[in-house]
Every structure is written in structure tokens, then in C-alpha cells.
């Protein structure tokens, strides 16, 4: 009997050690799949997901080392940081995150940094008129948005961007109407819509906030940051003009999407989104929601149901089959797939494809 107890204890101890070693290997693997490590002699910037990473790389140039926390092929709604991310961020000069509730883990993450860290946290969505969406987002997005905006907003000069949205005040109010259909499929809970970057108009605000933060921590290279920002701004302005021009010509204005990620795009370009799921792709719809959306698809004569590459297309295909429609990609540009990364895709190529597919669907 005693031998059996000793053997069980030994097996338990062995299993514990094995589990610990396995956890350490997994942890180190996760860290290595993120964007890199701290580089001495450069401005080290930690970004939370792909669009911020791309804009920071373009503006920062050779003076900046950008480490992106989100690994390639991972959907940001499903991700949380690892211990190595805390280590890297503690050593960096800037921590750039979207805010508006996207990174629900951010307040706790920042509190967990080394006490002697000099890193400057910046919410890059600061200055954008945020959308108050209605519905269950599945992850509590937006619940800490006001807290984190108050505690960690250091994007100086962002207030100057307010005019870019005040010009379209009536359209901005209409943006709330655009979310009514999503409200019908979810509970009556308000959350901040964090998907600011999906609209080129909002991306312009974010890019300037990134530029301002780089200038603030590294004024010596201000001219370079300003010059590269102007080049990025020119591309974003062209993209904005293309969306406004092309979408205004189309007879239809209703799009059916897999998750409620296109509120800012719809607000800024006069579209209405009908979402299968809420702000998070994990916010599952009810059977009645699918029935209601099927009715909407038929009434609005919607020909295409949009789905995303980083999440399952099962529900989009189910709705398409029920309503006699087809499926098409509309990318929220939350991240790249491994194939997209290897083929050189970026924010602009993906947004241009979005415009092509929107044009096709809204004929």
C-alpha cells in the first residue's frame, strides 16, 4: 500500500514538472512568434495589433524598432498578452494601442509593467468620434474604454482631429442608426465599437497620433517622422477619396457582415451594416437572429453575405444558403493571415480589395 502511495506521489511530481516545462516551452514559443525583441540604440515601440504596427513602421523608418504583440494569423478578440510581452513593453519607449475597448486587457497589463519603466502608453484612437454600439460583444469590449482613455491617454494634439468628423455631424448621428439592425439581433447592452481603423477617415487620425507620439519621445528625428507621415497620409487620403467616390455611385447601401466590425466604415461612407454576430466574432447569434437576417437579406435584395478570413465562415455560409445569396470576403484588417503576410499584403491592398468587393456586392 505504501509503495503504491509513493509511486502515485512520484507520478504526480513527474507530471507537475513535465507540465511546468511544457508551459515554459509554450510560453517561449508564443513570445517568439510575436513581432521581435528590444533593440538597443533605437526607439522601441510596442504595438498591439496589425494596423497600428504597419502605420508605425511606415512613419518610424530606420529610427524605430517596432514589436507587434499579436502573432500573424491570430484574431485580436481572442488574444491576451504573455509574460514576455510585459518584459519587452517595460523596456520600450512607446506602447501604442487602439483603445476604445479593443484591448480589454490593457489597463491590467500596464499596471503589471516594471515599476521603473519609462514606456509611454498612447491610445491611438484618441480624437475619433467613437460609435456607441448596441449589443453583446462577447468580450466586454468598451466596458473599460472610458477608464483607459482617462488613465492612459497621452496622445497630445489628438484633439485637433475633432474637426475631421464634425464636418459630417449629421452622417455621424446616422451612424448610430446604421447599428439598429445589429441591435435587433442582440441584447440591449451598450458597448463602444473599437473597430476605428476600418475607416480610412479614422485611420488618418490614428496615423497622426502615432506620428505625434514618435516626435514626442524622439524629437531629434522629427523631420523624418513628419516626412514619412506625410507620405502615409497621402495614401490614406487617396484611399478615403476612393471609398467616398466609388461607394456614393452605387444604388444599394445595405451590407450583411459576419461580425459588427464595419460601423465606422458605414458611418463615414453612407452604408448600413446588418451583422450576424456582435462586436466580437465570438458573440453567437440566436436561431431567431438568423431567421430575421434571412428576411432582411431577401427584403433588401442582398446578393452577398460577407465573411472574414481570420474567423469561421460557417454562419455566413449558413445565412447565404438560407437566403439564396453568395459569400464574399470583407476584411476588417485586424491582422494578416500567414499567406497574406508571405505574399506582401498590407492595410492598403486589403482595403482596396474591400472596396472592390463592396462595389461588386452593392451593384
CSV table of C-alpha atoms in Angstrom, one decimal, residues 22-301:
chain,number,residue,atom,x,y,z
A,22,UNK,CA,5.8,22.2,-21.3
A,23,UNK,CA,4.2,25.5,-20.2
A,24,UNK,CA,7.6,27.2,-20.4
A,25,UNK,CA,8.2,25.9,-23.9
A,26,UNK,CA,4.7,27.1,-25.0
A,27,UNK,CA,5.3,30.5,-23.4
A,28,UNK,CA,8.7,31.0,-25.1
A,29,UNK,CA,7.2,29.8,-28.4
A,30,UNK,CA,4.4,32.4,-28.1
A,31,UNK,CA,6.8,35.1,-27.4
A,32,UNK,CA,9.0,34.3,-30.4
A,33,UNK,CA,6.0,34.3,-32.8
A,34,UNK,CA,5.3,37.9,-31.9
A,35,UNK,CA,7.0,40.8,-33.7
A,36,UNK,CA,10.5,40.6,-32.2
A,37,UNK,CA,12.6,41.9,-29.3
A,38,UNK,CA,14.0,45.1,-28.0
A,39,UNK,CA,16.9,46.7,-30.0
A,40,UNK,CA,19.4,48.9,-28.2
A,41,UNK,CA,20.0,52.3,-29.8
A,42,UNK,CA,16.6,52.6,-31.4
A,43,UNK,CA,13.2,53.9,-30.4
A,44,UNK,CA,11.5,50.7,-29.3
A,45,UNK,CA,7.7,50.8,-29.9
A,46,UNK,CA,5.3,48.0,-28.8
A,47,UNK,CA,2.1,47.8,-30.8
A,48,UNK,CA,-0.9,45.7,-30.0
A,49,UNK,CA,-2.1,44.6,-33.5
A,50,UNK,CA,-1.5,44.9,-37.2
A,51,UNK,CA,-2.8,48.3,-38.4
A,52,UNK,CA,-1.0,50.2,-35.7
A,53,UNK,CA,2.1,48.1,-36.4
A,54,UNK,CA,2.0,48.9,-40.1
A,55,UNK,CA,1.5,52.6,-39.7
A,56,UNK,CA,4.2,52.8,-37.0
A,57,UNK,CA,6.7,51.0,-39.3
A,58,UNK,CA,5.9,53.4,-42.1
A,59,UNK,CA,6.2,56.5,-40.1
A,60,UNK,CA,9.1,55.4,-37.9
A,61,UNK,CA,11.5,54.2,-40.6
A,62,UNK,CA,15.0,53.2,-39.6
A,63,UNK,CA,15.0,55.1,-36.4
A,64,UNK,CA,12.3,52.8,-34.9
A,65,UNK,CA,12.1,49.2,-33.9
A,66,UNK,CA,8.5,48.1,-33.8
A,67,UNK,CA,7.5,45.0,-31.9
A,68,UNK,CA,3.9,43.8,-32.6
A,69,UNK,CA,2.3,41.8,-29.8
A,70,UNK,CA,-0.3,39.9,-31.9
A,71,UNK,CA,1.1,37.0,-33.8
A,72,UNK,CA,0.4,36.5,-37.5
A,73,UNK,CA,-2.9,34.7,-38.2
A,74,UNK,CA,-4.4,35.4,-34.8
A,75,UNK,CA,-7.7,37.3,-34.3
A,76,UNK,CA,-7.2,40.1,-31.8
A,77,UNK,CA,-10.5,39.4,-30.0
A,78,UNK,CA,-9.2,36.0,-28.9
A,79,UNK,CA,-5.7,37.1,-27.8
A,80,UNK,CA,-4.2,38.0,-24.4
A,81,UNK,CA,-0.6,39.1,-23.7
A,82,UNK,CA,2.1,36.8,-22.3
A,83,UNK,CA,4.8,37.4,-19.7
A,84,UNK,CA,7.5,38.2,-22.3
A,85,UNK,CA,5.2,40.9,-23.7
A,86,UNK,CA,5.3,42.6,-20.3
A,87,UNK,CA,9.1,42.3,-20.2
A,88,UNK,CA,9.5,43.9,-23.7
A,89,UNK,CA,7.0,46.6,-23.1
A,90,UNK,CA,8.7,47.6,-19.8
A,91,UNK,CA,11.9,48.2,-21.8
A,92,UNK,CA,10.3,50.1,-24.7
A,93,UNK,CA,9.8,53.9,-25.1
A,94,UNK,CA,6.2,53.7,-26.5
A,95,UNK,CA,3.3,51.4,-26.1
A,96,UNK,CA,0.7,52.1,-28.8
A,97,UNK,CA,-2.7,50.5,-28.5
A,98,UNK,CA,-6.1,51.2,-30.2
A,99,UNK,CA,-8.1,51.8,-27.1
A,100,UNK,CA,-11.9,52.2,-27.4
A,101,UNK,CA,-12.1,48.9,-25.5
A,102,UNK,CA,-10.4,46.7,-28.1
A,103,UNK,CA,-7.6,45.7,-25.7
A,104,UNK,CA,-9.7,44.9,-22.6
A,105,UNK,CA,-6.5,43.6,-21.0
A,106,UNK,CA,-4.6,46.9,-21.4
A,107,UNK,CA,-5.3,48.6,-18.0
A,108,UNK,CA,-4.2,45.5,-16.1
A,109,UNK,CA,-1.2,44.9,-18.5
A,110,UNK,CA,0.1,48.5,-17.9
A,111,UNK,CA,-0.3,48.1,-14.2
A,112,UNK,CA,1.9,45.0,-14.4
A,113,UNK,CA,4.9,46.7,-16.0
A,114,UNK,CA,8.1,47.1,-14.2
A,115,UNK,CA,7.9,50.0,-11.7
A,116,UNK,CA,10.9,51.8,-13.2
A,117,UNK,CA,9.7,51.6,-16.8
A,118,UNK,CA,9.8,54.7,-18.9
A,119,UNK,CA,7.4,53.5,-21.5
A,120,UNK,CA,4.7,56.0,-22.7
A,121,UNK,CA,1.3,54.4,-23.3
A,122,UNK,CA,-0.7,56.1,-26.1
A,123,UNK,CA,-4.3,55.4,-27.2
A,124,UNK,CA,-4.1,55.9,-31.0
A,125,UNK,CA,-7.9,56.2,-31.5
A,126,UNK,CA,-7.9,59.4,-29.3
A,127,UNK,CA,-9.8,62.1,-31.2
A,128,UNK,CA,-12.0,59.9,-33.2
A,129,UNK,CA,-15.8,60.3,-32.5
A,130,UNK,CA,-16.5,56.8,-31.2
A,131,UNK,CA,-19.6,54.8,-32.0
A,132,UNK,CA,-21.7,53.6,-29.1
A,133,UNK,CA,-22.9,50.2,-30.5
A,134,UNK,CA,-25.8,48.2,-29.0
A,135,UNK,CA,-25.4,44.5,-28.5
A,136,UNK,CA,-23.5,41.7,-26.7
A,137,UNK,CA,-19.9,41.8,-27.8
A,138,UNK,CA,-18.9,38.6,-26.1
A,139,UNK,CA,-15.7,40.0,-24.5
A,140,UNK,CA,-16.8,43.2,-22.7
A,141,UNK,CA,-15.3,45.5,-25.3
A,142,UNK,CA,-15.9,49.1,-24.4
A,143,UNK,CA,-16.6,48.5,-20.7
A,144,UNK,CA,-13.2,49.8,-19.7
A,145,UNK,CA,-12.9,52.2,-22.6
A,146,UNK,CA,-13.6,55.4,-20.6
A,147,UNK,CA,-11.3,54.2,-17.8
A,148,UNK,CA,-8.4,53.6,-20.1
A,149,UNK,CA,-8.9,56.8,-22.1
A,150,UNK,CA,-8.8,58.7,-18.8
A,151,UNK,CA,-5.9,56.8,-17.2
A,152,UNK,CA,-3.6,56.2,-20.2
A,153,UNK,CA,-4.3,58.7,-22.9
A,154,UNK,CA,-1.1,60.6,-23.8
A,155,UNK,CA,-1.8,61.3,-27.5
A,156,UNK,CA,-1.1,65.0,-27.3
A,157,UNK,CA,-2.6,67.0,-30.2
A,158,UNK,CA,-5.2,64.4,-30.9
A,159,UNK,CA,-8.0,66.9,-30.0
A,160,UNK,CA,-7.1,68.8,-33.2
A,161,UNK,CA,-8.6,65.9,-35.2
A,162,UNK,CA,-12.1,66.5,-34.0
A,163,UNK,CA,-12.8,68.7,-37.0
A,164,UNK,CA,-12.4,65.8,-39.3
A,165,UNK,CA,-15.6,64.3,-38.0
A,166,UNK,CA,-17.5,67.4,-37.0
A,167,UNK,CA,-18.0,68.2,-40.7
A,168,UNK,CA,-20.1,65.2,-41.1
A,169,UNK,CA,-22.2,65.6,-37.9
A,170,UNK,CA,-25.5,64.5,-39.5
A,171,UNK,CA,-23.8,61.5,-41.0
A,172,UNK,CA,-22.2,60.7,-37.7
A,173,UNK,CA,-25.6,60.6,-36.0
A,174,UNK,CA,-26.9,58.5,-38.8
A,175,UNK,CA,-24.1,56.0,-38.0
A,176,UNK,CA,-25.9,55.2,-34.8
A,177,UNK,CA,-29.0,54.4,-36.9
A,178,UNK,CA,-26.8,52.1,-39.0
A,179,UNK,CA,-26.3,49.9,-36.0
A,180,UNK,CA,-30.0,49.4,-35.3
A,181,UNK,CA,-30.2,46.2,-37.2
A,182,UNK,CA,-27.4,44.7,-35.1
A,183,UNK,CA,-29.3,45.7,-32.0
A,184,UNK,CA,-32.2,43.7,-33.1
A,185,UNK,CA,-30.1,40.5,-33.1
A,186,UNK,CA,-28.5,41.1,-29.7
A,187,UNK,CA,-29.2,42.2,-26.1
A,188,UNK,CA,-29.8,45.9,-25.2
A,189,UNK,CA,-26.3,46.4,-23.9
A,190,UNK,CA,-24.2,49.4,-24.9
A,191,UNK,CA,-20.5,49.0,-25.8
A,192,UNK,CA,-18.0,51.2,-27.6
A,193,UNK,CA,-17.3,49.9,-31.1
A,194,UNK,CA,-13.5,49.6,-31.2
A,195,UNK,CA,-13.1,49.0,-34.9
A,196,UNK,CA,-11.9,52.5,-35.8
A,197,UNK,CA,-9.1,51.6,-38.2
A,198,UNK,CA,-11.6,50.0,-40.7
A,199,UNK,CA,-12.5,53.5,-42.0
A,200,UNK,CA,-9.7,55.4,-43.8
A,201,UNK,CA,-11.0,58.6,-42.2
A,202,UNK,CA,-10.4,57.2,-38.8
A,203,UNK,CA,-7.1,55.7,-39.9
A,204,UNK,CA,-5.9,59.3,-40.8
A,205,UNK,CA,-6.5,60.3,-37.1
A,206,UNK,CA,-4.7,57.2,-35.8
A,207,UNK,CA,-1.7,57.8,-38.1
A,208,UNK,CA,-1.2,61.4,-36.9
A,209,UNK,CA,-1.5,60.3,-33.3
A,210,UNK,CA,1.3,57.8,-34.0
A,211,UNK,CA,3.5,60.4,-35.6
A,212,UNK,CA,2.9,62.8,-32.7
A,213,UNK,CA,3.9,60.2,-30.2
A,214,UNK,CA,7.1,59.4,-32.0
A,215,UNK,CA,8.0,63.1,-32.3
A,216,UNK,CA,7.4,63.5,-28.6
A,217,UNK,CA,9.7,60.7,-27.4
A,218,UNK,CA,12.3,61.3,-30.1
A,219,UNK,CA,12.3,65.0,-31.2
A,220,UNK,CA,15.8,64.6,-32.7
A,221,UNK,CA,14.3,62.7,-35.7
A,222,UNK,CA,11.2,64.9,-36.0
A,223,UNK,CA,11.8,65.8,-39.6
A,224,UNK,CA,12.0,62.2,-40.7
A,225,UNK,CA,8.8,61.2,-38.9
A,226,UNK,CA,7.0,64.2,-40.4
A,227,UNK,CA,8.1,63.4,-43.9
A,228,UNK,CA,7.2,59.7,-43.7
A,229,UNK,CA,3.9,60.6,-42.1
A,230,UNK,CA,3.0,62.9,-45.0
A,231,UNK,CA,3.7,60.1,-47.4
A,232,UNK,CA,1.4,57.8,-45.4
A,233,UNK,CA,-1.2,60.5,-45.1
A,234,UNK,CA,-1.2,61.0,-48.9
A,235,UNK,CA,-2.0,57.3,-49.4
A,236,UNK,CA,-4.8,57.3,-46.7
A,237,UNK,CA,-6.4,60.4,-48.2
A,238,UNK,CA,-6.4,58.7,-51.6
A,239,UNK,CA,-8.0,55.6,-50.1
A,240,UNK,CA,-10.6,57.8,-48.4
A,241,UNK,CA,-11.4,59.6,-51.6
A,242,UNK,CA,-11.7,56.3,-53.5
A,243,UNK,CA,-14.2,54.9,-50.9
A,244,UNK,CA,-16.2,58.1,-50.9
A,245,UNK,CA,-16.3,58.4,-54.7
A,246,UNK,CA,-17.0,54.7,-55.6
A,247,UNK,CA,-19.5,53.9,-52.9
A,248,UNK,CA,-21.5,57.1,-53.5
A,249,UNK,CA,-22.2,55.9,-57.0
A,250,UNK,CA,-23.8,52.5,-56.0
A,251,UNK,CA,-27.5,52.0,-55.8
A,252,UNK,CA,-27.5,49.7,-52.8
A,253,UNK,CA,-26.3,50.7,-49.3
A,254,UNK,CA,-27.0,47.6,-47.1
A,255,UNK,CA,-24.3,45.1,-46.3
A,256,UNK,CA,-24.6,41.9,-44.3
A,257,UNK,CA,-21.4,41.0,-42.4
A,258,UNK,CA,-20.2,38.2,-40.2
A,259,UNK,CA,-19.4,40.4,-37.2
A,260,UNK,CA,-20.1,44.0,-36.3
A,261,UNK,CA,-16.8,45.4,-37.3
A,262,UNK,CA,-17.7,47.9,-40.0
A,263,UNK,CA,-19.6,50.6,-38.1
A,264,UNK,CA,-17.0,53.4,-38.8
A,265,UNK,CA,-16.8,52.4,-42.5
A,266,UNK,CA,-20.6,52.5,-42.8
A,267,UNK,CA,-20.9,55.8,-40.9
A,268,UNK,CA,-18.2,57.5,-43.0
A,269,UNK,CA,-19.4,56.3,-46.4
A,270,UNK,CA,-23.2,56.1,-46.0
A,271,UNK,CA,-23.7,52.4,-45.7
A,272,UNK,CA,-25.8,50.3,-43.3
A,273,UNK,CA,-24.4,47.1,-41.8
A,274,UNK,CA,-26.5,44.1,-40.7
A,275,UNK,CA,-24.3,41.9,-38.5
A,276,UNK,CA,-24.7,38.1,-37.9
A,277,UNK,CA,-22.6,38.4,-34.7
A,278,UNK,CA,-21.8,41.3,-32.3
A,279,UNK,CA,-18.7,43.4,-31.9
A,280,UNK,CA,-16.7,40.2,-31.2
A,281,UNK,CA,-16.8,37.2,-33.6
A,282,UNK,CA,-17.5,35.0,-30.6
A,283,UNK,CA,-20.8,36.7,-29.8
A,284,UNK,CA,-23.0,33.9,-31.1
A,285,UNK,CA,-26.4,34.8,-32.7
A,286,UNK,CA,-29.7,33.0,-31.8
A,287,UNK,CA,-31.7,30.9,-34.3
A,288,UNK,CA,-34.2,33.8,-34.4
A,289,UNK,CA,-31.4,36.2,-35.4
A,290,UNK,CA,-30.7,34.1,-38.5
A,291,UNK,CA,-34.4,34.0,-39.4
A,292,UNK,CA,-34.6,37.8,-39.0
A,293,UNK,CA,-31.5,38.4,-41.1
A,294,UNK,CA,-32.7,36.0,-43.8
A,295,UNK,CA,-35.8,38.1,-44.1
A,296,UNK,CA,-33.7,41.3,-44.3
A,297,UNK,CA,-31.5,39.8,-47.0
A,298,UNK,CA,-34.5,39.0,-49.1
A,299,UNK,CA,-36.2,42.3,-48.5
A,300,UNK,CA,-33.1,44.3,-49.2
A,301,UNK,CA,-32.2,42.1,-52.2
